Coordinates of C-alpha atoms in Angstrom, one line a residue:
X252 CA 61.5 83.2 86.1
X253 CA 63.3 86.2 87.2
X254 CA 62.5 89.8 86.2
X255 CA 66.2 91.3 84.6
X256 CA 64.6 94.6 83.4
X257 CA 64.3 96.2 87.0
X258 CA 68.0 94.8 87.5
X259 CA 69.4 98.6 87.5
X260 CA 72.4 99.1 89.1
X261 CA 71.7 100.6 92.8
X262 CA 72.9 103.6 94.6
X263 CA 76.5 103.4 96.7
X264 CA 75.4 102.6 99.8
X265 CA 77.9 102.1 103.1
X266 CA 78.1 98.3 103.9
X267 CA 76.9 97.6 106.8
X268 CA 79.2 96.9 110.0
X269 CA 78.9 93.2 111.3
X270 CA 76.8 94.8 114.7
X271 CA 74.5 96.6 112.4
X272 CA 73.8 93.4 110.2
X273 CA 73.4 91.0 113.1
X274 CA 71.2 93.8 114.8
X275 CA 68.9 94.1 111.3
X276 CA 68.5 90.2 111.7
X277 CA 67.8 89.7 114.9
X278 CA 65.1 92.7 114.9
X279 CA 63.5 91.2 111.3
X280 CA 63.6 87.9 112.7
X281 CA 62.5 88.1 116.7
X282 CA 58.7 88.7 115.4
X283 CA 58.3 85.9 113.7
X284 CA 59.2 83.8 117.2
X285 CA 56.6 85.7 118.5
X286 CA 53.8 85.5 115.6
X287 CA 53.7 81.6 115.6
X288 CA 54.2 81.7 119.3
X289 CA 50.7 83.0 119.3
X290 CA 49.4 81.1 116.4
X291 CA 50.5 77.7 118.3
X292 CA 49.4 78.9 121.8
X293 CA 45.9 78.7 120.3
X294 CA 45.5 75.2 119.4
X295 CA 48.1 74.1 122.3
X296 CA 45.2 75.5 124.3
X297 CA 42.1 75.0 122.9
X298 CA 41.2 72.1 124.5
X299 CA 41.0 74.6 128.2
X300 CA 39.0 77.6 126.3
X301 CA 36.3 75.6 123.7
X302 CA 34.0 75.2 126.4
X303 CA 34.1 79.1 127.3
X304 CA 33.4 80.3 123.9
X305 CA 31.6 77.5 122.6
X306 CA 29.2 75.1 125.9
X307 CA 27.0 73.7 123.7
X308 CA 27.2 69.8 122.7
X309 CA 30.6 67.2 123.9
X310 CA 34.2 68.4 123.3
X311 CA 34.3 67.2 120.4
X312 CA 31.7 69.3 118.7
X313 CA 33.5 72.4 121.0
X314 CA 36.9 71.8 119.6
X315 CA 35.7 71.7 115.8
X316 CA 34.1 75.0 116.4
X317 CA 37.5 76.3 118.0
X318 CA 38.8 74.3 115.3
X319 CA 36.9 76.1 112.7
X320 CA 38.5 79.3 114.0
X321 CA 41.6 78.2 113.8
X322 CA 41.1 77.6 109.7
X323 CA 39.3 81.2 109.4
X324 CA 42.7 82.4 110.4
X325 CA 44.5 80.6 108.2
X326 CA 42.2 81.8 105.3
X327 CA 43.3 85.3 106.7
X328 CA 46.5 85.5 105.7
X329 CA 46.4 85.7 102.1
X330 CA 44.6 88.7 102.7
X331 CA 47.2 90.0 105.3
X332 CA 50.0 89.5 102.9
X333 CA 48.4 91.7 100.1
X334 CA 48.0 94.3 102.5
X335 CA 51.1 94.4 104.2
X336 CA 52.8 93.4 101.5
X337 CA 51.5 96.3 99.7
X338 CA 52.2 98.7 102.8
X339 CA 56.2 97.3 103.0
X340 CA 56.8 97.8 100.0
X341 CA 55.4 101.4 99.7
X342 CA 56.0 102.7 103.3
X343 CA 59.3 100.2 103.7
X344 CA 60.1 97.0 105.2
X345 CA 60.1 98.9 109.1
X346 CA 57.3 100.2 108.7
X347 CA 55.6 96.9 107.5
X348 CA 57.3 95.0 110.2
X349 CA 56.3 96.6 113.1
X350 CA 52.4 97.2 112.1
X351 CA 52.4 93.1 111.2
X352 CA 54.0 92.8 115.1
X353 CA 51.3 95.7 116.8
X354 CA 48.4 93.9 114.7
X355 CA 49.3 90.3 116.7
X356 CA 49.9 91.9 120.2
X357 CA 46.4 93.1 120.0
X358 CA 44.8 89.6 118.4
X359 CA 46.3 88.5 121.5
X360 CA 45.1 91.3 124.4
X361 CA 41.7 90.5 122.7
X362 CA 42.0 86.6 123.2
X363 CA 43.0 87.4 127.1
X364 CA 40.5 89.6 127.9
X365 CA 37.3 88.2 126.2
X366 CA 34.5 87.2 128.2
X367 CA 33.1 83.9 127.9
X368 CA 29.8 82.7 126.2
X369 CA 28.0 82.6 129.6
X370 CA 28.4 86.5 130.1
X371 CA 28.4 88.1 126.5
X372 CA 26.1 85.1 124.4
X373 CA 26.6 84.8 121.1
X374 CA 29.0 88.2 121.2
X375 CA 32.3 85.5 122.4
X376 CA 32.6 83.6 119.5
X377 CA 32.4 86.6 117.2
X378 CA 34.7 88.1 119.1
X379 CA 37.0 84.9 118.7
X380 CA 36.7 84.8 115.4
X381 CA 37.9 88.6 114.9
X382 CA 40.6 88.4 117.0
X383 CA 42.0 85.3 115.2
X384 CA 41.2 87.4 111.8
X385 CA 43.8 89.9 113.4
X386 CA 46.1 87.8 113.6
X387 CA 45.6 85.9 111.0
X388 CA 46.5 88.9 108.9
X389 CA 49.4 89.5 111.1
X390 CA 51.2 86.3 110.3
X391 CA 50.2 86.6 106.5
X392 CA 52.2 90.0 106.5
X393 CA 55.0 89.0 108.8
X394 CA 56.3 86.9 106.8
X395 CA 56.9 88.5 103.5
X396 CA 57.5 91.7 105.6
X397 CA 60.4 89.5 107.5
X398 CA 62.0 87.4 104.6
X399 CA 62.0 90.5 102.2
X400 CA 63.8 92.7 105.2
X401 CA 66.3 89.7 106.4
X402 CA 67.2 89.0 102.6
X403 CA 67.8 92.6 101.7
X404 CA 70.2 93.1 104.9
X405 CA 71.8 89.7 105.2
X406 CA 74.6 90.5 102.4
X407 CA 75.6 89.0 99.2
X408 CA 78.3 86.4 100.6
X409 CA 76.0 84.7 103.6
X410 CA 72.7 85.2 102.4
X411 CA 71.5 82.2 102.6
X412 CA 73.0 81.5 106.5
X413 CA 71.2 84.9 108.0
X414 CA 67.7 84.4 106.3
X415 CA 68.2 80.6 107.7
X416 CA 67.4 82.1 110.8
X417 CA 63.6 82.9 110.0
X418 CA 62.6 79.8 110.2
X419 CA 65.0 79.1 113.5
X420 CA 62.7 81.5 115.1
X421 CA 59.2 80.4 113.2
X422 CA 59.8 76.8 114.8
X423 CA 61.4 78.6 118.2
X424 CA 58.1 80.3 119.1
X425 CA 56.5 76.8 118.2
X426 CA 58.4 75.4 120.9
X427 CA 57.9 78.1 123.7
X428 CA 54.1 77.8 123.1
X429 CA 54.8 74.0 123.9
X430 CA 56.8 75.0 126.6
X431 CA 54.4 77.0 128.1
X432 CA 51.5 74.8 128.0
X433 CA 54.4 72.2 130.0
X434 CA 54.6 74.5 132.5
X435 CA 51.0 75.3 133.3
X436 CA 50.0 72.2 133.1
X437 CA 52.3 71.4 135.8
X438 CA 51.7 74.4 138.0
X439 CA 48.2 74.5 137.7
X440 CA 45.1 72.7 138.4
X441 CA 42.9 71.1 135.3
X442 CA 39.9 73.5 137.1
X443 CA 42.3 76.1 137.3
X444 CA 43.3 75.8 133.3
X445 CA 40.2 76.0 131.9
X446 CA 38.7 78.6 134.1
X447 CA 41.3 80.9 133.9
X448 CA 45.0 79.7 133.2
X449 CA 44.4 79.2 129.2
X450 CA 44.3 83.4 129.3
X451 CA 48.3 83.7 130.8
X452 CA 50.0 82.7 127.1
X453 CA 48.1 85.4 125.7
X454 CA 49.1 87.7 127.8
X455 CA 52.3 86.2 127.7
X456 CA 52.2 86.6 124.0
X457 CA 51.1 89.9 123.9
X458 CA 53.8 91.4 126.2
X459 CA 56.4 89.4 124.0
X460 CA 54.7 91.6 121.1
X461 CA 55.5 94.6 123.0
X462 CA 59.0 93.9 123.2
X463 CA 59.9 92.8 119.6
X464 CA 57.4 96.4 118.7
X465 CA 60.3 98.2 120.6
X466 CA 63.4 96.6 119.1
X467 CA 61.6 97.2 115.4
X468 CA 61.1 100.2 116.1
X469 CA 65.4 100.8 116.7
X470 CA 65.8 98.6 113.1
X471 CA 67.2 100.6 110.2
X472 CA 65.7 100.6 106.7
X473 CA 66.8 98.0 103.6
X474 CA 68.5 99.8 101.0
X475 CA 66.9 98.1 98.6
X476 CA 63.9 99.5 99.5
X477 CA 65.4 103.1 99.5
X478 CA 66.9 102.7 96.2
X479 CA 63.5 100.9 94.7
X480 CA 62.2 102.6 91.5
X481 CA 58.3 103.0 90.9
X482 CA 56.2 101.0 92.3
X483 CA 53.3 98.8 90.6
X484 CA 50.0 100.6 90.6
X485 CA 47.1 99.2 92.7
X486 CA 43.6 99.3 90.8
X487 CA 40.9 100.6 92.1
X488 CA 38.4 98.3 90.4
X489 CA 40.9 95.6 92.7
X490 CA 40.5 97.4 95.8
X491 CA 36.5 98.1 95.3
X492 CA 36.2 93.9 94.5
X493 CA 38.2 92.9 97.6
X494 CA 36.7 94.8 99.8
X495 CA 33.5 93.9 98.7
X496 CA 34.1 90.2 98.9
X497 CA 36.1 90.6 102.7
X498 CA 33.1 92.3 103.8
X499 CA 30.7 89.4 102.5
X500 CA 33.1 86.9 103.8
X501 CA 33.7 88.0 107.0
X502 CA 29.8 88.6 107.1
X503 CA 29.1 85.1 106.1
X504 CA 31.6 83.8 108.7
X505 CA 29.9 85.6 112.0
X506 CA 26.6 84.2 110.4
X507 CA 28.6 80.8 110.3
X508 CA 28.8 80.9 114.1
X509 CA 26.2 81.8 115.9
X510 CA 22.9 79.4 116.4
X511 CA 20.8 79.8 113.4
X512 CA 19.4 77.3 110.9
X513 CA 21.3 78.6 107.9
X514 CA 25.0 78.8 109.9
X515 CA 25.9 76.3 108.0
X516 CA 25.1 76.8 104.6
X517 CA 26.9 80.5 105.3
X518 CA 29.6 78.4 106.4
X519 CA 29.7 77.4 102.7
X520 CA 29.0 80.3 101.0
X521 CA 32.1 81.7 103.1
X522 CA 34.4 79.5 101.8
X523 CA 33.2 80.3 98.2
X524 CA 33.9 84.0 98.7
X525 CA 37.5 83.4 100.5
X526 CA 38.5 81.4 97.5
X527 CA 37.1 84.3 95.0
X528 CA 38.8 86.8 97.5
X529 CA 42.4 85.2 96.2
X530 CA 41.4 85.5 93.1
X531 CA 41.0 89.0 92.9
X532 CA 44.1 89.5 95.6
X533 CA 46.4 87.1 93.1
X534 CA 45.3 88.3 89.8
X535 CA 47.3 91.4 89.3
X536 CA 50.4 90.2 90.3
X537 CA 50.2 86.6 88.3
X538 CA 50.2 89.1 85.4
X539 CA 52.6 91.0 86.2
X540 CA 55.0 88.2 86.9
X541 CA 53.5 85.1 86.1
X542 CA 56.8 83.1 86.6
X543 CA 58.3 84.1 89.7
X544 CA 54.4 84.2 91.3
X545 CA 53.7 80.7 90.2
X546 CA 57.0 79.4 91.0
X547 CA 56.9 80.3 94.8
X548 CA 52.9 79.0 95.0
X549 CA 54.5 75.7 93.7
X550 CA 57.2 75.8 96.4
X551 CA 55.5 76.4 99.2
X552 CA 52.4 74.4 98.3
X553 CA 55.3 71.5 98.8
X554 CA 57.3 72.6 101.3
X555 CA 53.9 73.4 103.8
X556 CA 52.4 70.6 103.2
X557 CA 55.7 68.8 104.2
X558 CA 56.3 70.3 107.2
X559 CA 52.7 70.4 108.7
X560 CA 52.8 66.7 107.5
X561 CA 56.0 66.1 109.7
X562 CA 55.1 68.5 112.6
X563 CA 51.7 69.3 113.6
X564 CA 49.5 66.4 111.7
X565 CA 52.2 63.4 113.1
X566 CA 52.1 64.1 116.5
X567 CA 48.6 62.7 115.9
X568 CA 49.9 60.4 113.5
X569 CA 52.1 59.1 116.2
X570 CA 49.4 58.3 118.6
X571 CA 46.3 57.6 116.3
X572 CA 48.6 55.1 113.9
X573 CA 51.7 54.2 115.7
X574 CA 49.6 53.5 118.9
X575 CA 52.3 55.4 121.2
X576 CA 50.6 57.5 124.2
X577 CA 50.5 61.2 124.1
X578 CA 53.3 61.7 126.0
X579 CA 55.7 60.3 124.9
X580 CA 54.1 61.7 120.9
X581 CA 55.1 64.8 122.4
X582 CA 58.3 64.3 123.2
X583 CA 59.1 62.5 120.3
X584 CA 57.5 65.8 118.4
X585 CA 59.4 68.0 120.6
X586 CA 62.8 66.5 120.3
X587 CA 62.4 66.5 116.7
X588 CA 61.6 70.1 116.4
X589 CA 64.5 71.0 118.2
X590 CA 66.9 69.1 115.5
X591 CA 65.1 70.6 112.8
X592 CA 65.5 73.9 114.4
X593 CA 69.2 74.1 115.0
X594 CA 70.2 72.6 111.7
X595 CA 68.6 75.2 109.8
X596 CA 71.6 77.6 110.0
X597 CA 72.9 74.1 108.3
X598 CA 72.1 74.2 105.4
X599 CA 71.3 78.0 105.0
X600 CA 75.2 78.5 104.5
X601 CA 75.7 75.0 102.6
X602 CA 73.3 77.1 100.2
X603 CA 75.9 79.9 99.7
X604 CA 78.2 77.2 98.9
X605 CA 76.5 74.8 96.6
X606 CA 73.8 77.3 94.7
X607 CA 69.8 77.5 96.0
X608 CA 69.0 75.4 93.4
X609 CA 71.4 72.0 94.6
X610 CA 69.2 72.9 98.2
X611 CA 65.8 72.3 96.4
X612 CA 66.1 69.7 94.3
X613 CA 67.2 67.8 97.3
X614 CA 64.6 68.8 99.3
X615 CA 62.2 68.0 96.8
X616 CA 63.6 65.5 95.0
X617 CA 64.2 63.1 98.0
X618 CA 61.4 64.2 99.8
X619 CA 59.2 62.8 97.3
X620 CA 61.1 59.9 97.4
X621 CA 61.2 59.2 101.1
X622 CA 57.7 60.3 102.0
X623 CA 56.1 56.7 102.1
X624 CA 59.0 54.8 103.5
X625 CA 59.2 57.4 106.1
X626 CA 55.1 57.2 106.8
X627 CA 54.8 53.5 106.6
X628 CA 57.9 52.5 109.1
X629 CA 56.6 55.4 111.6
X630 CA 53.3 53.7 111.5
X631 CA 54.9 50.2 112.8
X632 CA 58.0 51.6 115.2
X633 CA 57.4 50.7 118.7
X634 CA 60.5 52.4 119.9
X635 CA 60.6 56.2 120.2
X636 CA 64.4 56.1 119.0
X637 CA 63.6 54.6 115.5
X638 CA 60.3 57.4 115.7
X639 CA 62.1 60.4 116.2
X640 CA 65.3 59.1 114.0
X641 CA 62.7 58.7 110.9
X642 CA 61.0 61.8 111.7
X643 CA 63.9 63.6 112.2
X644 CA 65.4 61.8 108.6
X645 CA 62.6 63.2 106.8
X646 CA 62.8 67.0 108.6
X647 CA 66.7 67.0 107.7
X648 CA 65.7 66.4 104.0
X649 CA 63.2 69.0 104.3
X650 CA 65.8 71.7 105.5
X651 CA 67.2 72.0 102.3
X652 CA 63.6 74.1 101.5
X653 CA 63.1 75.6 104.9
X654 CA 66.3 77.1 105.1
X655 CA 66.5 79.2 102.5
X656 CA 62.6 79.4 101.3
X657 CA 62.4 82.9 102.9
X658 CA 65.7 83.9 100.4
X659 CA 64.8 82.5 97.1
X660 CA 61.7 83.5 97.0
X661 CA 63.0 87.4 97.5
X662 CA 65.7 87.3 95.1
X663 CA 63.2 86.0 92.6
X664 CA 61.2 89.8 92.3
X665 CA 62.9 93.2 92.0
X666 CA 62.6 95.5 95.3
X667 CA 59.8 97.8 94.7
X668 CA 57.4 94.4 94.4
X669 CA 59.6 92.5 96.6
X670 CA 57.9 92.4 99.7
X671 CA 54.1 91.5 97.9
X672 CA 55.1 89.4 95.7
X673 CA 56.8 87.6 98.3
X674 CA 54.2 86.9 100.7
X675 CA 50.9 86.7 98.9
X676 CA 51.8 83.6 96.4
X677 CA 53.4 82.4 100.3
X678 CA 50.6 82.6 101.6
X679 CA 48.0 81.3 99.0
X680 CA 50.0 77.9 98.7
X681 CA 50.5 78.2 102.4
X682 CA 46.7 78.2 103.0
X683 CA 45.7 75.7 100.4
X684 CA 48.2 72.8 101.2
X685 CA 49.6 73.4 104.4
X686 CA 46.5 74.8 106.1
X687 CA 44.7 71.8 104.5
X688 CA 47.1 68.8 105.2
X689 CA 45.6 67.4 108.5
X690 CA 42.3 67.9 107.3
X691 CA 43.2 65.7 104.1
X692 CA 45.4 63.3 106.5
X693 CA 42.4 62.8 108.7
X694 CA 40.3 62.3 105.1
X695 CA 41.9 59.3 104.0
X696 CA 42.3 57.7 107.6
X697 CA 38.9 58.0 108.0
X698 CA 38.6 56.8 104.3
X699 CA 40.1 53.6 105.3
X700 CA 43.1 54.5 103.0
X701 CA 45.4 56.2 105.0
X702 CA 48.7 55.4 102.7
X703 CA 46.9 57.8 100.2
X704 CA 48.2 60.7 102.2
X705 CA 51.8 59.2 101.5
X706 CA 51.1 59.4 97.6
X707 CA 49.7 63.0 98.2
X708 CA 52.9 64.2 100.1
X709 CA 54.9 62.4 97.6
X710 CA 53.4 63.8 94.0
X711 CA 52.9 67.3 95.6
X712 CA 56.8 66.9 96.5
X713 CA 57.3 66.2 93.2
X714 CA 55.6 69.6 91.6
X715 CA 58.0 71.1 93.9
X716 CA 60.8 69.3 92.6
X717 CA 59.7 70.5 89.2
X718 CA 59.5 73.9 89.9
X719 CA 62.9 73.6 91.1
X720 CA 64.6 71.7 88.0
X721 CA 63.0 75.0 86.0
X722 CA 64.1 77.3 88.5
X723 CA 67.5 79.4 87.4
X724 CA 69.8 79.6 90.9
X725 CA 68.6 82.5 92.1
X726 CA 72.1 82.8 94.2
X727 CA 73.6 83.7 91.2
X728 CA 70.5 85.6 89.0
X729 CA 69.3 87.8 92.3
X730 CA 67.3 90.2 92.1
X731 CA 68.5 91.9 95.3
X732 CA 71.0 94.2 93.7
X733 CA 72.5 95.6 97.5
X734 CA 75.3 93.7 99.6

């Protein structure tokens, strides 16, 4: 599963100082704090802004449609990571960086300063739903733009300890957006939030955008990318098909939500055209490198699903099943977080130590194993200790994936693909298990067979495991030819 024939030796390049390397990290890493600070500040808040953009019928029906949203943007980022990736790889890693950072700060302007339904009509919503396609493309290119760029500079020695620290800062900006919504709700009035105080974390978010735009902008360029040979051609039959099926999508989704008789069924027909959309994104590259492209789509379709499962879906989980009030969910969720945060670093550098490979086939391996014990006993704790320690069991297993997912997956493709081939299978097996979990946790629950979720995580663990017994140690066979 790795591509030997670009493995040409590279140019002599200086090695960077210890400054310049901790600077390259911090600049390729600080968006991504900021990227999922956004994406979490919209469903942390949703519950203040559904009624502006969406009055009609209970909450309930308003926080589906905000809901809805939410998914559109998730079915965004595929498309985001073919054209950044594509972009970062061509006009380098800087560039591709600080255009996925510019494209959320506006997303998030937009989200700030939209009128509600009762001034602009149907106009809101459609607004709504293009700012969250913004950003939705923003995080689907950040990613592969970010782990491509903190791989490349990180070094040969410690490369799996500096990439560890994408997802210290994916799971940071998750807690600021928590942190946030603390602090309002403390500070201001329930009146207050939903008239006008759901707007400050996008504004917040926006001028956090603006900063990390400025220290990019100071950020050298890999050398991988400067010594990259020719690049993969893009087809123009490719380009004419995805364009044509965004435009129908995105077409079909603004019909989706406004108040016709067939927004529905365009709901539908939406979802058929996303899914043919990835087709024609995904094609070209599966050919190209089928092995590497597959391999990463099977590794993060189990490593997504396993940490929305542990994250976002069981702080409902905690209060839905285990019966404990929202509060103290939170805390639990919080406190968790926070673990599984700070041990990342962990295990990155245990991975430059032991091999990638040892890392997965842990991850994997016992995740599979764990995932209904660790389900099952949440569901019956009464104490938030035994909670958080099981929760916080399963997340520690889990790190051996987080922590170095960003790395293996850019060691796997030679640098002048690096950056695409990076994020698009990402972001496919991102959207399809990841983006789906809660849905399909809510699915059995409401099925009366919630324990099938268990079995889900568990066998989808398990192709992840696979994927990693077949998987050479891409530690030692890495593409990334630069220290």
């Amino acid at each position: 599963m790795t591509d030997t024939a670009a493995a040409t030796p590279p140019e002599t390049v200086a090695p960077l100082s210890a400054w310049r390397r901790t600077r390259a990290i911090l600049g390729g890493s600080a968006g991504n704090l900021v990227e999922w600070y956004d994406w979490f500040a919209y469903a942390a808040f949703s519950i203040y802004f559904a009624k502006v953009f969406f009055p009609k019928g209970d909450q309930t029906a308003q926080l589906m449609q905000t809901a809805a949203i939410f998914a559109v943007g998730f079915g965004a980022r595929p498309v985001g990571a073919w054209l950044m990736g594509l972009y970062a790889d061509r006009k380098g890693r800087k560039a591709g960086l600080t255009l996925a950072v510019g494209l959320m700060c506006v997303g998030s302007l937009i989200i700030a300063l939209c009128p509600g339904h009762a001034k602009i009509g149907d106009a809101a919503p459609m607004i709504l739903l293009l700012a969250r396609l913004l950003q939705g493309l923003s995080v689907g290119g950040e990613y592969g733009a970010s782990a491509t760029y903190m791989s490349e500079m990180a070094g040969r020695k410690r490369r799996g300890f500096w990439s560890s620290f994408q997802y210290v800062t994916l799971i940071m900006g998750q807690l600021v957006a928590a942190l946030v919504l603390v602090i309002l709700q403390n500070s201001l009035s329930k009146a207050d939030l939903a008239e006008w105080g759901w707007r400050v974390p996008f504004f917040v978010g926006a001028a956090l955008a603006v900063v990390v735009f400025w220290i990019r902008t100071g950020i050298e360029e890999s050398a991988s990318h400067q010594n990259a040979g020719a690049r993969d051609p893009i087809s123009r039959r490719q380009v004419v098909w995805v364009v044509g099926l965004l435009v129908a999508t995105v077409a079909s989704m603004i019909w989706g939500f406004t108040d016709t008789p067939a927004a529905t069924r365009s709901q539908y027909v939406a979802v058929v055209l996303l899914v043919a959309t990835y087709v024609a994104l995904a094609a070209p590259l599966v050919l190209r490198h089928p092995g590497q492209t597959l391999a990463i789509i099977g590794l993060t379709a189990a490593g997504s699903l396993a940490f929305y499962a542990y994250t976002t879906y069981m702080l409902k989980f905690l209060v839905n099943t285990a019966g404990f009030d929202k509060a103290t969910a939170g805390g639990i969720n919080l406190a968790t977080l926070a673990g599984f945060m700070l041990i990342q670093p962990l295990f990155g550098w245990a991975s430059d130590k032991v091999g990638r490979k040892t890392m997965l086939v842990f991850a994997f391996g016992l995740g599979a194993l764990i995932a209904w014990p660790v389900f099952s006993l949440t569901a019956k704790a009464t104490s938030p200790v035994v909670a958080f320690g099981l929760i916080f069991a399963a997340l520690f297993v889990q790190s051996g994936y987080t922590a170095i997912s960003a790395v293996v997956k850019a060691e796997l493709f030679p640098a002048h693909v690096r950056a695409l081939g990076v994020a698009l299978p990402y972001a496919i097996g991102n959207a399809a298990f990841g983006g789906t979990a809660e849905y399909v946790a809510l699915w059995f629950k409401h099925e009366g067979m919630e324990s099938g979720f268990y079995l889900y995580v568990s066998a989808i663990m398990a192709v992840g495991l696979t994927v990693s017994l077949l998987l050479r140690d891409t530690g030692k066979t890495s593409l990334i030819l630069e220290d």
